[in-house]
Structures are given as C-alpha cells and as structure tokens.
Short mmCIF file of C-alpha atoms and ligand atoms in Angstrom, two decimals:
data_model
loop_
_atom_site.label_atom_id
_atom_site.label_comp_id
_atom_site.label_asym_id
_atom_site.label_seq_id
_atom_site.Cartn_x
_atom_site.Cartn_y
_atom_site.Cartn_z
CA MET A 61 -123.05 4.05 -134.66
CA THR A 62 -124.03 4.24 -138.29
CA THR A 63 -127.32 2.73 -139.25
CA THR A 64 -128.46 1.81 -142.70
CA THR A 65 -132.03 2.45 -143.67
CA ILE A 66 -133.39 0.28 -146.40
CA THR A 67 -135.27 2.62 -148.69
CA SER A 68 -136.70 1.89 -152.09
CA ARG A 69 -133.54 3.40 -153.54
CA THR A 70 -131.14 1.17 -151.62
CA ARG A 71 -133.23 -2.00 -151.46
CA PRO A 72 -131.66 -4.82 -153.52
CA LYS A 73 -133.16 -4.55 -156.98
CA PRO A 74 -134.35 -7.59 -158.84
CA THR A 75 -132.41 -8.14 -162.01
CA PHE A 76 -134.46 -8.09 -165.16
CA ARG A 77 -131.92 -9.22 -167.71
CA VAL A 78 -130.52 -12.72 -167.41
CA PRO A 79 -126.79 -12.10 -167.06
CA ASP A 80 -124.62 -13.74 -169.68
CA ARG A 81 -122.98 -16.76 -168.08
CA SER A 82 -121.80 -18.46 -171.25
CA ILE A 83 -118.09 -17.92 -170.51
CA TYR A 84 -118.43 -19.89 -167.27
CA GLU A 85 -120.36 -22.67 -168.94
CA ARG A 86 -117.83 -22.78 -171.77
CA ARG A 87 -114.60 -22.47 -169.81
CA GLU A 88 -114.98 -22.89 -166.08
CA SER A 89 -114.82 -26.34 -164.57
CA GLU A 90 -117.97 -28.02 -163.34
CA VAL A 91 -116.34 -28.00 -159.91
CA ARG A 92 -117.67 -24.47 -159.30
CA SER A 93 -120.27 -24.51 -156.56
CA TYR A 94 -121.40 -21.30 -154.82
CA ALA A 95 -121.86 -19.62 -158.21
CA ARG A 96 -124.62 -22.09 -159.05
CA ALA A 97 -126.90 -21.02 -156.21
CA MET A 98 -126.06 -17.34 -156.77
CA PRO A 99 -125.91 -16.94 -160.53
CA ARG A 100 -124.96 -13.28 -160.68
CA GLN A 101 -121.77 -11.53 -161.73
CA PHE A 102 -120.43 -9.50 -158.82
CA ASN A 103 -118.29 -6.47 -159.41
CA LYS A 104 -118.07 -4.49 -156.19
CA ALA A 105 -118.18 -5.04 -152.47
CA GLU A 106 -118.11 -2.64 -149.59
CA ASP A 107 -118.64 -3.32 -145.90
CA VAL A 108 -121.50 -5.81 -145.63
CA TRP A 109 -122.74 -5.30 -149.18
CA MET A 110 -122.00 -6.97 -152.50
CA TYR A 111 -123.09 -5.60 -155.85
CA ASP A 112 -123.70 -7.31 -159.17
CA ASN A 113 -123.24 -5.90 -162.63
CA GLN A 114 -126.99 -5.50 -163.15
CA GLY A 115 -127.47 -3.06 -160.32
CA GLY A 116 -128.39 -5.67 -157.69
CA ARG A 117 -127.27 -5.19 -154.11
CA TYR A 118 -126.91 -8.02 -151.61
CA LEU A 119 -126.40 -8.18 -147.90
CA ASP A 120 -123.59 -10.68 -147.26
CA PHE A 121 -124.37 -13.19 -144.50
CA LEU A 122 -121.80 -15.64 -145.84
CA SER A 123 -118.68 -13.47 -145.55
CA GLY A 124 -116.57 -15.86 -147.59
CA CYS A 125 -117.35 -18.61 -145.03
CA SER A 126 -116.01 -16.37 -142.28
CA THR A 127 -113.07 -15.05 -144.30
CA LEU A 128 -114.46 -11.51 -144.21
CA ASN A 129 -115.14 -11.08 -140.49
CA TYR A 130 -114.36 -7.36 -140.85
CA GLY A 131 -116.56 -6.96 -143.94
CA HIS A 132 -115.49 -6.24 -147.49
CA ASN A 133 -112.69 -3.76 -148.17
CA HIS A 134 -112.54 -2.27 -144.68
CA PRO A 135 -110.95 1.18 -145.14
CA ALA A 136 -108.29 0.69 -142.42
CA LEU A 137 -107.08 -2.47 -144.12
CA LYS A 138 -107.53 -1.32 -147.70
CA ASN A 139 -105.67 1.94 -147.15
CA ALA A 140 -102.78 0.18 -145.44
CA LEU A 141 -102.45 -2.12 -148.44
CA ILE A 142 -102.76 0.69 -150.98
CA ASP A 143 -100.02 2.64 -149.17
CA TYR A 144 -97.80 -0.42 -149.02
CA ILE A 145 -98.18 -1.20 -152.73
CA SER A 146 -97.75 2.46 -153.70
CA ALA A 147 -94.43 2.51 -151.82
CA ASP A 148 -93.27 -0.57 -153.78
CA GLY A 149 -93.39 -2.76 -150.67
CA ILE A 150 -92.28 -6.37 -151.16
CA ALA A 151 -95.11 -8.40 -152.67
CA HIS A 152 -93.38 -11.75 -152.71
CA GLY A 153 -90.24 -12.68 -150.84
CA LEU A 154 -90.42 -16.44 -150.29
CA ASP A 155 -89.75 -16.60 -146.56
CA LEU A 156 -87.24 -13.74 -146.48
CA HIS A 157 -87.38 -11.26 -143.61
CA THR A 158 -89.44 -8.23 -144.60
CA ASP A 159 -90.70 -5.16 -142.75
CA ALA A 160 -94.23 -6.40 -143.33
CA LYS A 161 -93.48 -9.78 -141.75
CA ALA A 162 -91.70 -8.27 -138.76
CA GLU A 163 -94.58 -5.89 -138.13
CA PHE A 164 -97.11 -8.69 -138.34
CA LEU A 165 -95.15 -10.91 -135.93
CA GLU A 166 -94.55 -8.05 -133.49
CA THR A 167 -98.19 -7.02 -133.57
CA PHE A 168 -99.40 -10.61 -133.23
CA GLU A 169 -97.07 -11.06 -130.27
CA SER A 170 -98.04 -7.85 -128.50
CA LEU A 171 -101.80 -7.71 -129.21
CA ILE A 172 -102.74 -11.39 -129.40
CA LEU A 173 -100.24 -13.74 -127.75
CA LYS A 174 -98.94 -11.75 -124.77
CA PRO A 175 -102.27 -10.46 -123.41
CA ARG A 176 -103.59 -14.05 -123.55
CA GLY A 177 -100.52 -15.55 -121.89
CA LEU A 178 -99.82 -17.71 -124.97
CA ASP A 179 -96.35 -18.72 -126.07
CA TYR A 180 -96.45 -19.98 -129.64
CA ARG A 181 -94.03 -20.11 -132.55
CA ALA A 182 -95.58 -19.08 -135.84
CA MET A 183 -95.11 -21.14 -138.97
CA PHE A 184 -96.22 -19.55 -142.22
CA THR A 185 -97.49 -22.34 -144.39
CA GLY A 186 -98.88 -22.19 -147.90
CA PRO A 187 -101.69 -19.66 -147.96
CA THR A 188 -104.82 -21.77 -147.54
CA GLY A 189 -106.35 -23.37 -144.47
CA THR A 190 -105.69 -26.89 -145.63
CA ASN A 191 -101.96 -26.05 -145.83
CA ALA A 192 -101.99 -25.05 -142.16
CA VAL A 193 -103.72 -28.31 -141.23
CA GLU A 194 -101.24 -30.38 -143.27
CA ALA A 195 -98.36 -28.70 -141.47
CA ALA A 196 -100.00 -29.26 -138.08
CA ILE A 197 -100.58 -32.98 -138.51
CA LYS A 198 -97.19 -33.49 -140.16
CA LEU A 199 -95.50 -31.82 -137.21
CA ALA A 200 -97.51 -33.86 -134.71
CA ARG A 201 -96.54 -37.10 -136.47
CA LYS A 202 -92.90 -36.03 -136.62
CA VAL A 203 -92.69 -35.00 -132.97
CA THR A 204 -94.54 -38.00 -131.54
CA GLY A 205 -93.30 -40.62 -134.00
CA ARG A 206 -96.90 -41.85 -134.21
CA GLU A 207 -99.20 -42.13 -137.22
CA ILE A 208 -102.83 -41.97 -136.15
CA VAL A 209 -104.68 -38.66 -135.94
CA ILE A 210 -107.98 -38.60 -134.12
CA ALA A 211 -110.51 -36.34 -135.80
CA PHE A 212 -114.22 -36.06 -135.10
CA THR A 213 -117.56 -36.81 -136.69
CA ASN A 214 -118.70 -33.86 -138.87
CA GLY A 215 -115.25 -32.26 -138.68
CA PHE A 216 -114.02 -30.32 -141.69
CA HIS A 217 -110.32 -29.66 -142.13
CA GLY A 218 -109.64 -29.13 -145.83
CA MET A 219 -109.24 -30.78 -149.19
CA THR A 220 -105.61 -31.91 -149.52
CA LEU A 221 -105.01 -35.57 -148.73
CA GLY A 222 -103.82 -35.30 -145.12
CA ALA A 223 -106.46 -32.78 -144.10
CA LEU A 224 -109.09 -34.53 -146.22
CA ALA A 225 -108.44 -37.76 -144.34
CA CYS A 226 -109.41 -35.84 -141.18
CA THR A 227 -112.62 -34.49 -142.75
CA GLY A 228 -115.78 -36.40 -141.86
CA ASN A 229 -117.91 -35.80 -144.97
CA ALA A 230 -117.79 -38.94 -147.15
CA ALA A 231 -118.70 -37.11 -150.35
CA LYS A 232 -115.63 -34.92 -149.91
CA ARG A 233 -113.33 -37.77 -148.86
CA ILE A 234 -114.31 -40.02 -151.76
CA GLY A 235 -112.89 -37.48 -154.19
CA ALA A 236 -109.39 -38.39 -153.03
CA GLY A 237 -109.34 -41.42 -155.28
CA VAL A 238 -106.82 -43.14 -153.01
CA PRO A 239 -107.25 -44.63 -149.56
CA LEU A 240 -107.21 -41.97 -146.86
CA SER A 241 -105.67 -43.61 -143.88
CA HIS A 242 -104.15 -43.08 -140.46
CA VAL A 243 -107.12 -41.13 -139.13
CA SER A 244 -109.74 -42.37 -136.71
CA HIS A 245 -113.02 -40.46 -136.63
CA GLU A 246 -114.38 -40.41 -133.10
CA SER A 247 -117.66 -38.98 -131.84
CA TYR A 248 -117.83 -35.22 -131.30
CA ASP A 249 -119.47 -33.71 -128.24
CA GLY A 250 -123.20 -34.44 -128.32
CA TYR A 251 -122.98 -36.78 -131.33
CA HIS A 252 -125.00 -39.48 -129.55
CA GLY A 253 -127.26 -37.01 -127.75
CA PRO A 254 -126.80 -35.14 -124.48
CA ASP A 255 -126.57 -38.26 -122.30
CA VAL A 256 -123.55 -39.90 -123.91
CA ASP A 257 -120.16 -38.63 -122.78
CA THR A 258 -118.13 -39.09 -125.96
CA ALA A 259 -114.91 -37.89 -124.29
CA ALA A 260 -115.20 -40.76 -121.78
CA LEU A 261 -115.74 -43.20 -124.66
CA LEU A 262 -112.57 -41.94 -126.36
CA ASP A 263 -110.61 -42.14 -123.13
CA LYS A 264 -111.76 -45.72 -122.63
CA ARG A 265 -110.70 -46.72 -126.15
CA LEU A 266 -107.30 -45.10 -125.77
CA SER A 267 -106.77 -46.71 -122.37
CA ASP A 268 -107.58 -50.24 -123.56
CA PRO A 269 -104.67 -51.89 -125.43
CA SER A 270 -107.18 -54.22 -127.09
CA SER A 271 -109.61 -51.53 -128.32
CA GLY A 272 -108.01 -51.52 -131.77
CA LEU A 273 -107.27 -47.80 -131.57
CA ASP A 274 -103.55 -47.16 -131.62
CA ALA A 275 -101.87 -44.37 -129.66
CA PRO A 276 -102.47 -41.17 -131.63
CA ALA A 277 -100.03 -38.46 -132.71
CA ALA A 278 -102.72 -35.82 -132.38
CA ILE A 279 -106.31 -35.06 -131.58
CA LEU A 280 -107.65 -32.54 -134.12
CA VAL A 281 -110.77 -30.63 -133.16
CA GLU A 282 -112.91 -27.59 -134.00
CA THR A 283 -114.56 -25.91 -131.01
CA VAL A 284 -117.51 -25.07 -133.28
CA GLN A 285 -117.86 -27.15 -136.44
CA GLY A 286 -118.23 -24.61 -139.24
CA GLU A 287 -118.93 -26.83 -142.23
CA GLY A 288 -120.19 -29.71 -140.12
CA GLY A 289 -123.35 -27.92 -138.98
CA LEU A 290 -122.33 -25.44 -136.25
CA ASN A 291 -122.18 -28.13 -133.59
CA THR A 292 -120.50 -26.74 -130.51
CA ALA A 293 -118.29 -28.53 -128.03
CA SER A 294 -118.74 -27.57 -124.39
CA PRO A 295 -115.77 -26.13 -122.50
CA GLU A 296 -115.86 -29.17 -120.16
CA TRP A 297 -115.72 -31.60 -123.08
CA LEU A 298 -112.84 -29.69 -124.69
CA ARG A 299 -110.95 -29.58 -121.38
CA THR A 300 -111.41 -33.34 -121.04
CA ILE A 301 -110.19 -33.87 -124.62
CA ALA A 302 -107.14 -31.71 -123.85
CA ASP A 303 -106.49 -33.80 -120.75
CA ILE A 304 -106.94 -37.05 -122.71
CA ALA A 305 -104.43 -35.85 -125.31
CA LYS A 306 -101.91 -35.07 -122.59
CA ARG A 307 -102.37 -38.36 -120.73
CA HIS A 308 -102.06 -40.41 -123.90
CA GLY A 309 -99.06 -38.54 -125.28
CA ALA A 310 -100.92 -36.95 -128.20
CA LEU A 311 -100.80 -33.31 -129.26
CA LEU A 312 -104.01 -31.30 -129.17
CA ILE A 313 -104.61 -29.38 -132.39
CA VAL A 314 -107.42 -26.83 -132.44
CA ASP A 315 -108.46 -26.02 -136.00
CA ASP A 316 -109.46 -22.37 -135.57
CA ILE A 317 -109.58 -21.61 -139.27
CA GLN A 318 -113.29 -20.78 -139.31
CA ALA A 319 -114.11 -20.26 -135.62
CA GLY A 320 -111.10 -18.03 -134.92
CA CYS A 321 -110.45 -14.31 -135.50
CA GLY A 322 -113.41 -13.25 -133.36
CA ARG A 323 -116.17 -15.33 -134.96
CA THR A 324 -117.17 -16.97 -131.68
CA GLY A 325 -116.57 -13.80 -129.65
CA THR A 326 -112.86 -13.97 -128.79
CA PHE A 327 -109.77 -13.95 -131.00
CA PHE A 328 -109.19 -17.67 -130.46
CA SER A 329 -112.33 -19.75 -130.09
CA PHE A 330 -110.88 -21.65 -127.10
CA GLU A 331 -110.12 -18.61 -124.92
CA GLY A 332 -111.28 -18.74 -121.32
CA MET A 333 -112.00 -22.47 -121.47
CA GLY A 334 -109.16 -23.54 -119.22
CA PHE A 335 -106.91 -25.39 -121.63
CA THR A 336 -104.19 -24.47 -124.11
CA PRO A 337 -103.85 -26.32 -127.41
CA ASP A 338 -100.40 -27.58 -128.40
CA ILE A 339 -101.01 -26.51 -132.00
CA VAL A 340 -103.50 -24.04 -133.53
CA THR A 341 -104.31 -23.58 -137.20
CA MET A 342 -105.56 -20.26 -138.58
CA ALA A 343 -106.49 -18.94 -142.03
CA LYS A 344 -109.76 -17.50 -143.42
CA SER A 345 -110.16 -14.13 -141.61
CA LEU A 346 -106.53 -13.90 -140.50
CA SER A 347 -105.58 -11.53 -143.34
CA GLY A 348 -108.75 -9.60 -142.57
CA MET A 349 -109.39 -8.61 -146.16
CA GLY A 350 -109.85 -11.91 -147.94
CA LEU A 351 -106.22 -12.32 -148.97
CA PRO A 352 -104.89 -15.88 -148.77
CA PHE A 353 -102.90 -16.28 -145.56
CA ALA A 354 -102.48 -19.20 -143.15
CA LEU A 355 -100.62 -19.82 -139.97
CA THR A 356 -99.79 -22.84 -137.84
CA LEU A 357 -98.97 -21.96 -134.23
CA PHE A 358 -97.27 -24.38 -131.83
CA ARG A 359 -95.53 -24.53 -128.50
CA PRO A 360 -91.84 -23.61 -128.90
CA GLU A 361 -90.69 -27.09 -127.73
CA LEU A 362 -92.55 -28.60 -130.68
CA ASP A 363 -90.56 -26.54 -133.17
CA GLN A 364 -88.49 -29.49 -134.31
CA TRP A 365 -88.50 -28.66 -137.99
CA SER A 366 -85.20 -28.51 -139.79
CA PRO A 367 -84.85 -25.51 -142.14
CA GLY A 368 -86.95 -25.97 -145.27
CA GLU A 369 -88.25 -29.35 -144.18
CA HIS A 370 -91.81 -28.18 -144.85
CA ASN A 371 -91.52 -25.81 -147.76
CA GLY A 372 -93.66 -23.74 -150.11
CA THR A 373 -93.33 -20.83 -152.53
CA PHE A 374 -96.14 -18.79 -151.01
CA ARG A 375 -95.35 -18.96 -147.31
CA GLY A 376 -96.31 -15.67 -145.77
CA ASN A 377 -98.14 -13.41 -148.18
CA ASN A 378 -96.61 -9.96 -147.63
CA HIS A 379 -99.78 -8.14 -148.70
CA ALA A 380 -101.66 -10.25 -146.19
CA PHE A 381 -99.08 -9.40 -143.50
CA VAL A 382 -99.97 -5.75 -144.09
CA THR A 383 -103.75 -6.18 -143.94
CA ALA A 384 -103.56 -8.66 -141.03
CA THR A 385 -101.44 -6.20 -139.04
CA ALA A 386 -103.88 -3.39 -139.82
CA ALA A 387 -106.79 -5.61 -138.71
CA LEU A 388 -105.09 -6.48 -135.42
CA ARG A 389 -104.35 -2.82 -134.72
CA HIS A 390 -107.83 -1.67 -135.68
CA PHE A 391 -109.90 -4.32 -133.90
CA TRP A 392 -107.80 -6.03 -131.24
CA GLN A 393 -106.13 -3.21 -129.26
CA ASN A 394 -108.63 -3.66 -126.41
CA ASP A 395 -111.73 -5.69 -125.62
CA ALA A 396 -114.30 -3.32 -127.18
CA PHE A 397 -114.64 -5.43 -130.33
CA GLU A 398 -115.01 -8.66 -128.34
CA LYS A 399 -117.73 -7.08 -126.19
CA ASP A 400 -119.55 -5.92 -129.30
CA ILE A 401 -119.39 -9.40 -130.87
CA GLU A 402 -120.76 -10.92 -127.68
CA ARG A 403 -123.63 -8.45 -127.61
CA LYS A 404 -124.49 -8.94 -131.28
CA GLY A 405 -124.11 -12.70 -130.92
CA GLN A 406 -126.83 -12.58 -128.25
CA LEU A 407 -129.03 -10.49 -130.51
CA LEU A 408 -128.52 -13.02 -133.29
CA ALA A 409 -129.26 -15.92 -130.93
CA ASN A 410 -132.48 -14.28 -129.76
CA ARG A 411 -133.72 -13.66 -133.26
CA LEU A 412 -132.87 -17.20 -134.43
CA ASN A 413 -134.53 -18.69 -131.35
CA GLU A 414 -137.69 -16.73 -132.12
CA VAL A 415 -137.85 -18.19 -135.62
CA ALA A 416 -136.98 -21.65 -134.29
CA ASP A 417 -139.77 -21.48 -131.67
CA GLU A 418 -142.30 -20.46 -134.29
CA PHE A 419 -141.70 -23.65 -136.29
CA ASP A 420 -140.42 -26.02 -133.60
CA LEU A 421 -136.90 -25.97 -135.04
CA SER A 422 -133.61 -25.74 -133.19
CA THR A 423 -130.61 -23.45 -133.32
CA ARG A 424 -126.89 -24.15 -133.19
CA GLY A 425 -123.63 -22.31 -132.64
CA ARG A 426 -121.90 -19.73 -130.54
CA GLY A 427 -121.08 -16.02 -130.79
CA MET A 428 -121.62 -14.72 -134.33
CA MET A 429 -121.39 -18.27 -135.70
CA ARG A 430 -124.93 -19.54 -135.46
CA GLY A 431 -127.53 -21.28 -137.53
CA LEU A 432 -130.99 -22.70 -137.75
CA ASP A 433 -131.56 -26.44 -138.14
CA VAL A 434 -134.50 -26.68 -140.54
CA GLY A 435 -134.44 -30.47 -140.70
CA SER A 436 -133.68 -31.07 -144.36
CA GLY A 437 -131.26 -29.93 -147.02
CA ASP A 438 -134.10 -29.28 -149.48
CA ILE A 439 -135.89 -26.95 -147.08
CA ALA A 440 -132.63 -25.21 -146.23
CA ALA A 441 -131.86 -24.75 -149.94
CA ALA A 442 -135.31 -23.30 -150.55
CA ILE A 443 -134.83 -20.88 -147.66
CA THR A 444 -131.41 -19.69 -148.82
CA SER A 445 -132.75 -19.36 -152.35
CA ALA A 446 -135.70 -17.26 -151.13
CA CYS A 447 -133.22 -15.15 -149.15
CA PHE A 448 -131.10 -14.62 -152.23
CA ASP A 449 -134.16 -13.49 -154.21
CA ALA A 450 -134.72 -10.93 -151.45
CA GLY A 451 -131.12 -9.72 -151.57
CA LEU A 452 -129.52 -11.77 -148.81
CA ILE A 453 -126.51 -14.01 -149.42
CA ILE A 454 -126.61 -16.92 -146.98
CA GLU A 455 -125.53 -20.57 -147.12
CA THR A 456 -126.09 -23.93 -145.49
CA SER A 457 -123.88 -26.40 -143.67
CA GLY A 458 -124.21 -29.74 -141.89
CA ALA A 459 -124.14 -33.42 -142.81
CA HIS A 460 -127.30 -32.99 -144.92
CA ASP A 461 -126.87 -29.24 -145.60
CA GLU A 462 -129.80 -28.83 -143.25
CA ILE A 463 -128.43 -25.92 -141.22
CA VAL A 464 -128.98 -22.38 -142.49
CA LYS A 465 -125.88 -20.63 -141.20
CA VAL A 466 -125.50 -16.97 -140.42
CA LEU A 467 -121.94 -15.75 -140.87
CA ALA A 468 -122.56 -12.02 -141.03
CA PRO A 469 -119.51 -9.76 -140.85
CA LEU A 470 -118.65 -9.12 -137.20
CA THR A 471 -118.60 -5.40 -137.96
CA ILE A 472 -122.24 -5.26 -139.05
CA ASP A 473 -124.38 -2.64 -137.31
CA ASP A 474 -127.47 -3.74 -135.38
CA SER A 475 -129.96 -2.30 -137.81
CA THR A 476 -128.46 -4.02 -140.86
CA LEU A 477 -128.13 -7.27 -138.93
CA SER A 478 -131.80 -6.93 -138.11
CA THR A 479 -132.67 -6.26 -141.75
CA GLY A 480 -130.92 -9.46 -142.81
CA LEU A 481 -132.58 -11.48 -140.06
CA ASP A 482 -135.97 -10.08 -141.12
CA ILE A 483 -135.32 -11.41 -144.63
CA LEU A 484 -134.27 -14.77 -143.19
CA ALA A 485 -137.36 -14.99 -140.94
CA LYS A 486 -139.65 -14.04 -143.81
CA SER A 487 -138.02 -16.63 -146.08
CA VAL A 488 -138.40 -19.35 -143.45
CA ARG A 489 -142.10 -18.46 -143.10
CA THR A 490 -142.62 -18.46 -146.87
CA VAL A 491 -140.94 -21.84 -147.29
CA MET A 492 -142.64 -23.38 -144.25
CA ALA A 493 -146.02 -22.20 -145.56
CA GLY A 494 -145.30 -24.18 -148.69
CA SER A 495 -145.55 -21.20 -150.97
CA TYR A 496 -141.97 -21.49 -152.16
CA GLY A 497 -141.02 -24.53 -154.18
CA VAL A 498 -138.91 -27.08 -152.34
CA ALA A 499 -136.99 -29.11 -154.90
CA ALA A 500 -138.15 -32.71 -155.05
CA GLU A 501 -135.49 -35.40 -154.51
C1 PLP B 795 -112.22 -23.63 -144.43
C2 PLP B 795 -111.65 -24.56 -143.43
C3 PLP B 795 -110.48 -25.29 -143.68
C4 PLP B 795 -109.78 -25.29 -145.01
O1 PLP B 795 -109.37 -24.02 -145.40
P1 PLP B 795 -109.09 -23.75 -146.96
O2 PLP B 795 -108.57 -22.36 -147.00
O3 PLP B 795 -110.41 -23.90 -147.66
O4 PLP B 795 -108.11 -24.77 -147.41
C5 PLP B 795 -109.96 -26.07 -142.66
N1 PLP B 795 -110.57 -26.13 -141.46
C6 PLP B 795 -111.69 -25.46 -141.19
C7 PLP B 795 -112.29 -25.54 -139.82
C8 PLP B 795 -112.29 -24.66 -142.16
O5 PLP B 795 -113.42 -24.01 -141.91
#
C-alpha cells in the first residue's frame, strides 16, 4: 500500500495572492454554487488531490458528490481513454452499435449483473442522473398506466421537471415555476423517529381506498439519501417497501445514482438486502472518471419502449463506455475492492463517532458515505470553510445543510484518509470552541 506523508513541502499551501475571479463575476451566471465556497481556480487533479493555479493543494473529500469514487484521473481509466482517442475511436455515434458500447455491455453483464444474479436491460439515457430518473418514471407510468409516483421526504432525484417533482427540497422544487404534480412525498425510514414504522403507514394509506392516495405507478427510493442528509433506510424497511410496491402493483425504482458504484460498500447499494428493484438508475461514478454517463436498468419484461420513443442525442457517451469498462475491469473483477471499502468505511465510522462523542453530535450513513450531524447549517458551513482553509475540500448536505458529509474517493489509502479526518476533527473543535466565525443569520 502506498502511504502519503504530509511534509512541509506537500502540505497544502495557503494562497497569498487573491486569484482573479473577474471573468466569473462578469460572465458566469449567478447560479454557480460550489465555486462560491471554494473560490480558487483549479488546474490539475490526480488521485485524491486537487491543485489550484496558485500552488495550493487540496485533499478531495467531495469527489464530485461521489462522481469520482476511483479518484481523479485514475491511470487505468485515463490510459484506456487516451489509447481509444489516439486510435480514432468513435466519440459520438448517437445510439449506433460501437465496439466501446459492446465491450461495456459485455463487461457489465459478466462482472456486475451475472455474479449478482440480476437480469436487467440497459437503457442509455441522456448523460446526467436526472435523465436516468426521467426515463425510469416515464417507463413506470407507461407500463402501469398510472400517474402517481411515491417519493420520500428528503429524497433528491434531479433538477428536470419529472425528477424535480420527486425531490423533497422545497427550495429546489420552487425553481420549476410550474406546478410539479403527480408525486406524493411519503415519510422515509426513521423520519418520525425510531418508533414510527413509516412503511406500515404507507401500506395503510395504499390499502385504504378513502386515504386520498391513488394507486402509484412507482415507488422511488434512495437506500442512503445523499443530498438529503445521509439518512439510511434499514434493509427490513426497504424489503417492506419492495413488498408494498409488489402488492399494490407499483414498480420499485432504486435511485442508485449517488449511493451506487461501491459508495456504500457494494456495487449496487441494495445488494444482500433480500429484494430486487424493478428499475435502477445510475450515473455519477458509473463512467469512473467524471465523464457524463447515465443508465436506467429494468427487468426485461418492462422493456415496453418502442424504438426511439424516449430519445436523446447524447445517449451512451462512447468515451464514458471506455472508462466505465476500464473501471469495472480494474475494480470489480473480484470482491477485494468491496472488502477494502467495508474496512475503510468502518475506519471512517469510528473516527466520525469519536468526534461526535466529543461534542454530543450524531453520525449518519453507511459504507464510505457518512457524515456528521452538527445541528445547524451555519456551524456546518463554518466547519467546511475551516477545512478548506486547511486544504480539505468537503461539503454539507441535509434539509438545513447541517450534515458535514465525507465522500472521500473509495481508493484513498488509510493514511491519507486519516490526514483528512484529522483536519475535519480539528476544524470541528475550532468551530465548536467558538474561535472560528459562524456566520450570523
Ligand atoms: C446527483 C443525483 C441525481 C441527479 O443527477 P444529475 O447528474 O445531477 O442530474 C439524482 N439522484 C441522486 C440520488 C443523486 O445523487
């Protein structure tokens, strides 16, 4: 194992010159967001590190919101892509058959689907996660002839109208500017505390013809809510939800866009839980290298599309086929990677629990998708800001942005993980001691 020692030479350097940001202020829309909390200009990234153009170096515990599970520019993926481009491989081919697509599908079948006993058809949607969700709910409505989709409190599913309607966050939904309808937001596991069985409540509403809740086309769920605050659903709850979907004639869609590709410890976040979703959405880390690439998987009987019925110019990014195939071959040939994620996930949990115990806070999440509930968005923002000053890129999530979330690359070595968690712990202590300004409301 390689370990990285933080020496005075490699420690992130403070930047002394204020970088020129006038072009962004002049020309880039106000809609930009992450750049505001991290006002640097980045120009290089390798493994778990990002570099700015002033000589600063940052440890990346955000990983593109779990888009870079294998780190930045992993050599196995990068070299495969360089070779492919050098050989004039197809970059864009609409949905034509290409070598790159065939290799991806064959590899996905042999390394992912078959060993897990899964039988899914793969639909390449437009390249972002929200495209995969749109396709999933459209297919569910088409197949069932029903309109309502059940989504959950604190769920996040994307920004286009159909997916946005399924997203819990009101500030995001309000941006639609039109009514978002045909979705019912029900309570996620644990929403009313540990003593309320929210699956039983849902079952009751669906079983009562006078409850006001119409028979749904689909139940759309994340096993761990990435943007919603790293709330986890228990395997029992998810199994019950799967059973409810079946009994009430709805399709179960697992949105594995953030929790999938190993983030929770297995390739799919629902593995080993004793149920099989009808439809699965994937994106984020699927390409492995940060290239846009999304996939909607469904049981073959559900493949009732007519040719071109759900279309798109960028369906199946050939460069992403190449890097995704390389990622599957490099990381998913056997269970060594999964075992390593599980081990590191435990390490992460232990360290976060230590910090939580020190300040009577709580932790959330599963696998390498965990966070610290610090109680308020202002405190969380102060902590992530202190982390950034110390060379650690880390973000928040949750209804009030009150969860500091650790999304380190899954490939990180123990010593670097530890270094980042030291920075986090120190920042929490600094902020909790009141010696770091918490922005007033
Ligand atoms: C990020 C995310 C999406 C949306 O993906 P985009 O690529 O941003 O459109 C949907 N669902 C979940 C669970 C996500 O984390």
